Structure formats: structure tokens, C-alpha cells
mmCIF file of C-alpha atoms and ligand atoms in Angstrom:
data_model
loop_
_atom_site.group_PDB
_atom_site.id
_atom_site.type_symbol
_atom_site.label_atom_id
_atom_site.label_comp_id
_atom_site.label_asym_id
_atom_site.label_seq_id
_atom_site.Cartn_x
_atom_site.Cartn_y
_atom_site.Cartn_z
ATOM 1 C CA MET A 1 22.496 61.400 68.113
ATOM 2 C CA LEU A 2 23.997 58.207 69.453
ATOM 3 C CA PHE A 3 26.675 58.150 72.075
ATOM 4 C CA HIS A 4 29.078 55.328 72.707
ATOM 5 C CA LYS A 5 31.838 54.303 75.010
ATOM 6 C CA HIS A 6 35.111 53.308 73.398
ATOM 7 C CA TYR A 7 37.093 50.281 74.322
ATOM 8 C CA GLY A 8 40.350 50.535 72.488
ATOM 9 C CA LYS A 9 43.745 52.039 72.267
ATOM 10 C CA SER A 10 43.238 55.053 74.482
ATOM 11 C CA VAL A 11 45.265 53.748 77.419
ATOM 12 C CA SER A 12 49.028 54.102 77.191
ATOM 13 C CA ARG A 13 51.072 50.985 76.484
ATOM 14 C CA LEU A 14 53.027 49.643 79.393
ATOM 15 C CA PRO A 15 56.510 48.200 79.021
ATOM 16 C CA LEU A 16 56.730 44.558 80.051
ATOM 17 C CA PRO A 17 59.221 43.406 82.635
ATOM 18 C CA GLY A 18 61.959 41.208 81.127
ATOM 19 C CA CYS A 19 60.784 38.044 82.898
ATOM 20 C CA LEU A 20 57.310 38.466 81.424
ATOM 21 C CA LEU A 21 58.768 38.907 77.971
ATOM 22 C CA GLU A 22 60.601 35.612 78.420
ATOM 23 C CA MET A 23 57.389 33.907 79.427
ATOM 24 C CA PHE A 24 55.492 35.537 76.588
ATOM 25 C CA PRO A 25 58.037 35.941 73.804
ATOM 26 C CA ASP A 26 55.447 36.730 71.152
ATOM 27 C CA GLU A 27 53.873 39.743 72.748
ATOM 28 C CA VAL A 28 53.786 42.827 70.619
ATOM 29 C CA ASP A 29 52.136 45.237 72.973
ATOM 30 C CA SER A 30 50.382 45.643 76.246
ATOM 31 C CA GLN A 31 47.475 47.674 77.563
ATOM 32 C CA SER A 32 45.537 47.766 80.763
ATOM 33 C CA GLU A 33 43.202 44.876 81.507
ATOM 34 C CA GLN A 34 40.152 47.115 81.317
ATOM 35 C CA SER A 35 40.838 48.405 77.816
ATOM 36 C CA ALA A 36 41.319 45.013 76.289
ATOM 37 C CA LEU A 37 38.979 45.118 73.343
ATOM 38 C CA HIS A 38 38.890 46.685 69.924
ATOM 39 C CA GLY A 39 36.419 49.522 69.320
ATOM 40 C CA GLY A 40 32.842 48.392 69.504
ATOM 41 C CA ARG A 41 33.537 45.029 71.064
ATOM 42 C CA ILE A 42 32.185 44.522 74.500
ATOM 43 C CA ARG A 43 32.636 41.484 76.625
ATOM 44 C CA SER A 44 29.528 39.406 77.140
ATOM 45 C CA PHE A 45 30.629 38.436 80.632
ATOM 46 C CA LYS A 46 31.111 40.520 83.727
ATOM 47 C CA HIS A 47 34.643 41.784 84.181
ATOM 48 C CA GLU A 48 36.319 39.958 87.041
ATOM 49 C CA ARG A 49 39.873 40.343 88.153
ATOM 50 C CA GLY A 50 41.984 37.568 86.671
ATOM 51 C CA ASN A 51 39.516 36.934 83.831
ATOM 52 C CA TRP A 52 40.950 38.189 80.563
ATOM 53 C CA ALA A 53 38.765 38.989 77.579
ATOM 54 C CA THR A 54 40.331 36.972 74.786
ATOM 55 C CA TYR A 55 39.780 36.533 71.078
ATOM 56 C CA VAL A 56 41.636 35.299 68.022
ATOM 57 C CA TYR A 57 41.652 37.136 64.700
ATOM 58 C CA LEU A 58 43.444 38.066 61.518
ATOM 59 C CA PRO A 59 44.516 41.716 61.552
ATOM 60 C CA HIS A 60 43.853 43.905 58.539
ATOM 61 C CA LEU A 61 45.755 47.078 57.669
ATOM 62 C CA PRO A 62 43.570 48.966 55.215
ATOM 63 C CA GLU A 63 44.801 51.175 52.411
ATOM 64 C CA GLU A 64 43.936 54.838 52.058
ATOM 65 C CA GLU A 65 41.442 54.021 49.292
ATOM 66 C CA PHE A 66 39.468 51.903 51.762
ATOM 67 C CA ARG A 67 39.477 54.590 54.438
ATOM 68 C CA LEU A 68 38.113 57.146 51.969
ATOM 69 C CA LEU A 69 35.369 54.768 50.848
ATOM 70 C CA LEU A 70 34.441 54.063 54.457
ATOM 71 C CA LYS A 71 34.283 57.780 55.203
ATOM 72 C CA GLU A 72 31.926 58.208 52.265
ATOM 73 C CA MET A 73 29.726 55.314 53.425
ATOM 74 C CA LEU A 74 29.471 56.705 56.950
ATOM 75 C CA LEU A 75 28.472 60.117 55.589
ATOM 76 C CA VAL A 76 25.658 58.531 53.583
ATOM 77 C CA ALA A 77 24.552 56.509 56.637
ATOM 78 C CA ARG A 78 24.598 59.665 58.757
ATOM 79 C CA GLY A 79 22.428 61.388 56.134
ATOM 80 C CA ARG A 80 19.917 58.604 56.748
ATOM 81 C CA GLY A 81 20.043 59.139 60.494
ATOM 82 C CA VAL A 82 22.425 56.307 61.423
ATOM 83 C CA VAL A 83 25.548 57.587 63.167
ATOM 84 C CA MET A 84 28.314 54.981 63.085
ATOM 85 C CA THR A 85 31.836 55.010 64.494
ATOM 86 C CA PRO A 86 34.598 53.640 62.254
ATOM 87 C CA GLN A 87 36.663 50.806 63.718
ATOM 88 C CA GLU A 88 39.967 51.978 65.134
ATOM 89 C CA GLU A 89 41.573 48.728 64.054
ATOM 90 C CA PHE A 90 40.342 46.263 61.485
ATOM 91 C CA HIS A 91 40.295 42.512 61.910
ATOM 92 C CA LEU A 92 38.563 39.320 60.883
ATOM 93 C CA SER A 93 37.464 37.295 63.914
ATOM 94 C CA LEU A 94 38.300 33.613 64.167
ATOM 95 C CA SER A 95 36.762 33.192 67.617
ATOM 96 C CA GLN A 96 34.185 34.633 69.945
ATOM 97 C CA THR A 97 35.358 36.787 72.840
ATOM 98 C CA VAL A 98 35.878 34.410 75.751
ATOM 99 C CA ALA A 99 37.014 34.818 79.357
ATOM 100 C CA LEU A 100 40.443 33.314 79.966
ATOM 101 C CA ARG A 101 41.930 32.875 83.418
ATOM 102 C CA HIS A 102 45.283 34.624 83.698
ATOM 103 C CA HIS A 103 47.221 31.458 84.485
ATOM 104 C CA TRP A 104 45.827 29.843 81.329
ATOM 105 C CA ILE A 105 47.296 32.465 78.992
ATOM 106 C CA GLN A 106 50.583 30.674 78.469
ATOM 107 C CA PRO A 107 49.211 27.154 77.838
ATOM 108 C CA PHE A 108 46.401 28.620 75.744
ATOM 109 C CA THR A 109 48.757 30.481 73.415
ATOM 110 C CA GLN A 110 51.095 27.479 73.309
ATOM 111 C CA SER A 111 48.213 25.306 72.164
ATOM 112 C CA LEU A 112 47.274 27.865 69.492
ATOM 113 C CA ARG A 113 50.855 28.011 68.269
ATOM 114 C CA ALA A 114 51.118 24.232 68.029
ATOM 115 C CA GLY A 115 47.897 24.053 66.008
ATOM 116 C CA LEU A 116 48.619 26.986 63.710
ATOM 117 C CA VAL A 117 52.158 25.936 62.855
ATOM 118 C CA HIS A 118 50.880 23.817 59.943
ATOM 119 C CA CYS A 119 48.581 26.481 58.501
ATOM 120 C CA LYS A 120 49.705 28.240 55.344
ATOM 121 C CA ARG A 121 49.370 31.875 54.273
ATOM 122 C CA PHE A 122 46.584 32.828 51.911
ATOM 123 C CA ILE A 123 44.668 35.813 50.620
ATOM 124 C CA CYS A 124 40.954 36.332 51.014
ATOM 125 C CA SER A 125 38.699 38.995 49.625
ATOM 126 C CA ALA A 126 35.487 40.670 50.706
ATOM 127 C CA GLY A 127 33.150 43.035 48.912
ATOM 128 C CA ARG A 128 29.574 42.503 50.088
ATOM 129 C CA LEU A 129 28.241 44.623 52.916
ATOM 130 C CA ARG A 130 26.321 42.900 55.684
ATOM 131 C CA ILE A 131 24.919 43.998 59.016
ATOM 132 C CA TYR A 132 25.873 42.119 62.164
ATOM 133 C CA CYS A 133 24.707 42.377 65.719
ATOM 134 C CA ASN A 134 26.329 41.031 68.859
ATOM 135 C CA ALA A 135 24.569 38.325 70.841
ATOM 136 C CA GLU A 136 23.386 40.809 73.468
ATOM 137 C CA GLY A 137 21.856 43.138 70.854
ATOM 138 C CA THR A 138 23.846 46.061 72.245
ATOM 139 C CA ARG A 139 26.048 46.774 69.201
ATOM 140 C CA THR A 140 25.358 46.797 65.476
ATOM 141 C CA PHE A 141 28.210 46.449 63.013
ATOM 142 C CA LEU A 142 28.544 47.269 59.339
ATOM 143 C CA GLY A 143 30.791 44.537 57.959
ATOM 144 C CA MET A 144 32.242 43.360 54.661
ATOM 145 C CA GLU A 145 31.677 39.656 54.215
ATOM 146 C CA VAL A 146 34.359 37.372 52.810
ATOM 147 C CA SER A 147 33.636 35.988 49.352
ATOM 148 C CA ASN A 148 36.928 34.165 48.710
ATOM 149 C CA GLY A 149 38.977 32.223 51.226
ATOM 150 C CA HIS A 150 36.115 30.758 53.260
ATOM 151 C CA ALA A 151 37.605 27.220 53.210
ATOM 152 C CA GLN A 152 41.016 28.350 54.514
ATOM 153 C CA LEU A 153 39.318 30.439 57.206
ATOM 154 C CA LEU A 154 37.318 27.385 58.302
ATOM 155 C CA ASP A 155 40.611 25.482 58.637
ATOM 156 C CA LEU A 156 41.934 28.204 60.951
ATOM 157 C CA VAL A 157 38.720 28.169 62.993
ATOM 158 C CA GLN A 158 39.036 24.402 63.376
ATOM 159 C CA VAL A 159 42.467 24.892 64.971
ATOM 160 C CA VAL A 160 41.244 27.731 67.192
ATOM 161 C CA ASP A 161 38.124 25.792 68.233
ATOM 162 C CA LYS A 162 40.299 22.839 69.237
ATOM 163 C CA THR A 163 42.251 25.081 71.618
ATOM 164 C CA MET A 164 38.995 26.579 72.916
ATOM 165 C CA ALA A 165 37.668 23.076 73.627
ATOM 166 C CA GLU A 166 40.842 22.172 75.546
ATOM 167 C CA PHE A 167 40.116 25.097 77.862
ATOM 168 C CA HIS A 168 36.327 24.493 77.993
ATOM 169 C CA LEU A 169 35.663 27.751 76.166
ATOM 170 C CA ASP A 170 32.975 28.430 73.578
ATOM 171 C CA PRO A 171 33.704 27.569 69.929
ATOM 172 C CA PHE A 172 33.113 30.016 67.059
ATOM 173 C CA TYR A 173 29.821 30.078 65.115
ATOM 174 C CA LYS A 174 28.935 26.695 63.573
ATOM 175 C CA ASP A 175 28.234 28.423 60.267
ATOM 176 C CA PRO A 176 30.330 31.580 60.486
ATOM 177 C CA SER A 177 29.929 34.600 58.281
ATOM 178 C CA PHE A 178 33.558 35.717 58.053
ATOM 179 C CA HIS A 179 33.780 39.468 57.805
ATOM 180 C CA VAL A 180 35.741 42.578 58.582
ATOM 181 C CA SER A 181 33.704 45.032 60.619
ATOM 182 C CA LEU A 182 34.038 48.567 59.263
ATOM 183 C CA ALA A 183 32.017 50.578 61.758
ATOM 184 C CA TRP A 184 29.643 50.148 64.652
ATOM 185 C CA CYS A 185 26.927 51.856 66.635
ATOM 186 C CA VAL A 186 25.126 51.312 69.917
ATOM 187 C CA GLY A 187 21.985 49.183 70.036
ATOM 188 C CA ASP A 188 20.337 46.765 67.622
ATOM 189 C CA LEU A 189 19.808 48.842 64.470
ATOM 190 C CA ARG A 190 19.501 45.921 62.053
ATOM 191 C CA GLU A 191 15.999 46.892 60.933
ATOM 192 C CA GLN A 192 16.823 50.577 60.356
ATOM 193 C CA MET A 193 20.015 49.733 58.486
ATOM 194 C CA LYS A 194 18.420 47.113 56.252
ATOM 195 C CA GLU A 195 16.804 49.819 54.124
ATOM 196 C CA GLY A 196 19.976 51.812 53.520
ATOM 197 C CA ILE A 197 22.412 48.968 52.930
ATOM 198 C CA GLN A 198 21.817 48.835 49.158
ATOM 199 C CA GLU A 199 22.753 52.503 48.836
ATOM 200 C CA LEU A 200 26.001 51.834 50.704
ATOM 201 C CA GLN A 201 26.641 48.748 48.558
ATOM 202 C CA SER A 202 26.322 50.944 45.449
ATOM 203 C CA LEU A 203 29.227 53.051 46.718
ATOM 204 C CA VAL A 204 31.310 49.861 46.964
ATOM 205 C CA ASP A 205 30.201 48.512 43.583
ATOM 206 C CA ASP A 206 30.480 51.795 41.670
ATOM 207 C CA HIS A 207 33.918 52.562 43.015
ATOM 208 C CA GLU A 208 36.227 54.560 40.705
ATOM 209 C CA GLU A 209 38.191 51.679 39.155
ATOM 210 C CA GLY A 210 35.571 48.963 39.346
ATOM 211 C CA PRO A 211 33.868 47.351 42.352
ATOM 212 C CA PHE A 212 35.919 47.715 45.524
ATOM 213 C CA GLN A 213 37.329 44.483 46.975
ATOM 214 C CA LEU A 214 38.868 44.351 50.408
ATOM 215 C CA MET A 215 41.971 42.131 50.104
ATOM 216 C CA LEU A 216 43.063 40.496 53.317
ATOM 217 C CA ASP A 217 46.630 39.257 53.397
ATOM 218 C CA CYS A 218 46.384 36.363 55.848
ATOM 219 C CA VAL A 219 49.996 36.057 56.967
ATOM 220 C CA GLU A 220 49.577 36.191 60.718
ATOM 221 C CA VAL A 221 46.965 35.171 63.275
ATOM 222 C CA GLN A 222 46.849 37.232 66.441
ATOM 223 C CA CYS A 223 45.363 36.574 69.844
ATOM 224 C CA ARG A 224 44.391 39.466 72.052
ATOM 225 C CA THR A 225 44.072 38.499 75.686
ATOM 226 C CA GLY A 226 43.510 41.251 78.193
ATOM 227 C CA ASN A 227 46.391 43.641 77.738
ATOM 228 C CA LYS A 228 48.532 41.390 75.554
ATOM 229 C CA THR A 229 48.693 40.603 71.869
ATOM 230 C CA PHE A 230 50.292 37.356 70.719
ATOM 231 C CA ARG A 231 51.352 36.806 67.126
ATOM 232 C CA PHE A 232 51.354 33.550 65.185
ATOM 233 C CA PRO A 233 52.921 33.855 61.728
ATOM 234 C CA LEU A 234 51.444 31.525 59.115
HETATM 235 P P1 AMP B 1 33.521 41.271 64.874
HETATM 236 O O1 AMP B 1 33.792 42.417 63.963
HETATM 237 O O2 AMP B 1 34.222 40.028 64.445
HETATM 238 O O3 AMP B 1 33.710 41.625 66.303
HETATM 239 O O4 AMP B 1 31.987 40.899 64.671
HETATM 240 C C1 AMP B 1 30.969 41.795 64.980
HETATM 241 C C2 AMP B 1 29.829 41.054 65.591
HETATM 242 O O5 AMP B 1 29.215 40.190 64.654
HETATM 243 C C3 AMP B 1 30.210 40.164 66.782
HETATM 244 O O6 AMP B 1 29.568 40.640 67.936
HETATM 245 C C4 AMP B 1 29.663 38.801 66.370
HETATM 246 O O7 AMP B 1 29.122 38.147 67.479
HETATM 247 C C5 AMP B 1 28.594 39.156 65.372
HETATM 248 N N1 AMP B 1 28.111 38.106 64.478
HETATM 249 C C6 AMP B 1 26.805 37.904 64.309
HETATM 250 N N2 AMP B 1 26.608 36.882 63.475
HETATM 251 C C7 AMP B 1 27.809 36.402 63.104
HETATM 252 C C8 AMP B 1 28.226 35.321 62.253
HETATM 253 N N3 AMP B 1 27.355 34.547 61.631
HETATM 254 N N4 AMP B 1 29.542 35.115 62.102
HETATM 255 C C9 AMP B 1 30.414 35.924 62.719
HETATM 256 N N5 AMP B 1 30.078 36.949 63.530
HETATM 257 C C10 AMP B 1 28.777 37.195 63.736
#
């Protein structure tokens, strides 16, 4: 049995003072600095006061059909001895998780907004399962890799990378594998999961009404920084 520690939505959302809302008009919610990251994500740098774990992504709101399929996949994985936790929220990353100084939040999000203002909405799809591991080898993810929309996603990454460079922060992968992570577990289980991935893929491919495709409606980029979420409509 594998145990994990959740980073996620467990901490109650704090109302923002009016002045802060004026400074950050695009915030949609707020959490404590310690609970900044989506399930399974861990920061690769030591938490320091005033350093906010930050990343940029496209949110995905899955349909019931997807949740049922995921449940089925996790049951099969469990039967093979791999216990995975489903993501609490689904997203497609457009950046790495970087450490942003608190006083950089406003100029950082302003820079993102200025760059993203010219980017148009699009739809991308994903249907092939792939296993990912974080750089530290402490988390393994079951993801669905994008098959359509790669070029538009690269355009978004170019904008995000430009902002990252302005703030001397790391760019995204040179050759990214865009994906939506579905579930995660502790440790580097890439080898163990390799064997079972085809069985899970069969569940996706032999889905009731033809192969399942995850459709991602890319209408808004979001940036999570510490306890704040900023929204950038496309
Ligand atoms: P995410 O669901 O976006 O948090 O991604 C899960 C993990 O996949 C992250 O820890 C990434 O660092 C990792 N990953 C490994 N290889 C890649 C890749 N080629 N492109 C994107 N993410 C990757």
C-alpha cells in the first residue's frame, strides 16, 4: 500500500481584502501559501517565506464519462498492485513549477497578460496514455498525451517562456509532451507501470462509443501562484 501527502484544496479559501482585489483584479480564489499546488505536484525547491510556487496551465473540467473511465483504469491498476490517486483538478501544464518572489506576482502576471492577449482559443484532444515522472523521481503520473493542438500549445509556451525569461525563471521543456495528468502515486514507478499501460490503453480504445478522446476546450490560461489563481481568457 502506498501512502501520500496531498497538496490541494483542503485548506479553506480566504476572502481577499478589497485593496488586494484591486491590485489583482483577475484572482478567482485564494488558499494558504503552503497548500499552493494541485494534487501530486510538489515543489522542487525548498519552501521559503515570500517564495511562491507558481505555474501556468490550461484548466480542464472533465465530463462524467471521463471520471467513470478513470475510475475503471485505477481499479485495473490497483489489481496489478499499483495504487494511484486521481487528480483533484485536471490541467495541462504550460510551464514548470517555479519559485516567484511575492513582489514579482503583479509584474509577472501583467507580462503574461500582455503576451497572451493575442492568443486565440482552440480545442485540443488527447487519447494516448503515457507515464510521466517528476524531475526528482518522487512522483509518477498517469497522463493522457495531446495528439491534436500541439502547435497552438507551443505558441502558448513561447509566450509563457518569454515571461519566465524576463524574471530569470526556468523555461518549459524544450520538447514538451503536452498532457493532462489523470492520477499519480509516490515514487518512480515507471518500470512497474510500463507493463500494465497497454491494458489501461485498451480501456480507453475500447470505450463504449468508440475510442475515448479527451477534448480540451482551451479558452482560458490560468496561473497559480501561491494562494492565488489568475485567469487569462483567450
Ligand atoms: P503535470 O501533470 O503537468 O504536473 O506533469 C506531471 C509531471 O510530468 C511533471 O512533474 C513534469 O515534470 C513531468 N514531465 C516529465 N516529462 C515531461 C515532458 N516531456 N513534458 C511535460 N511534462 C513532463
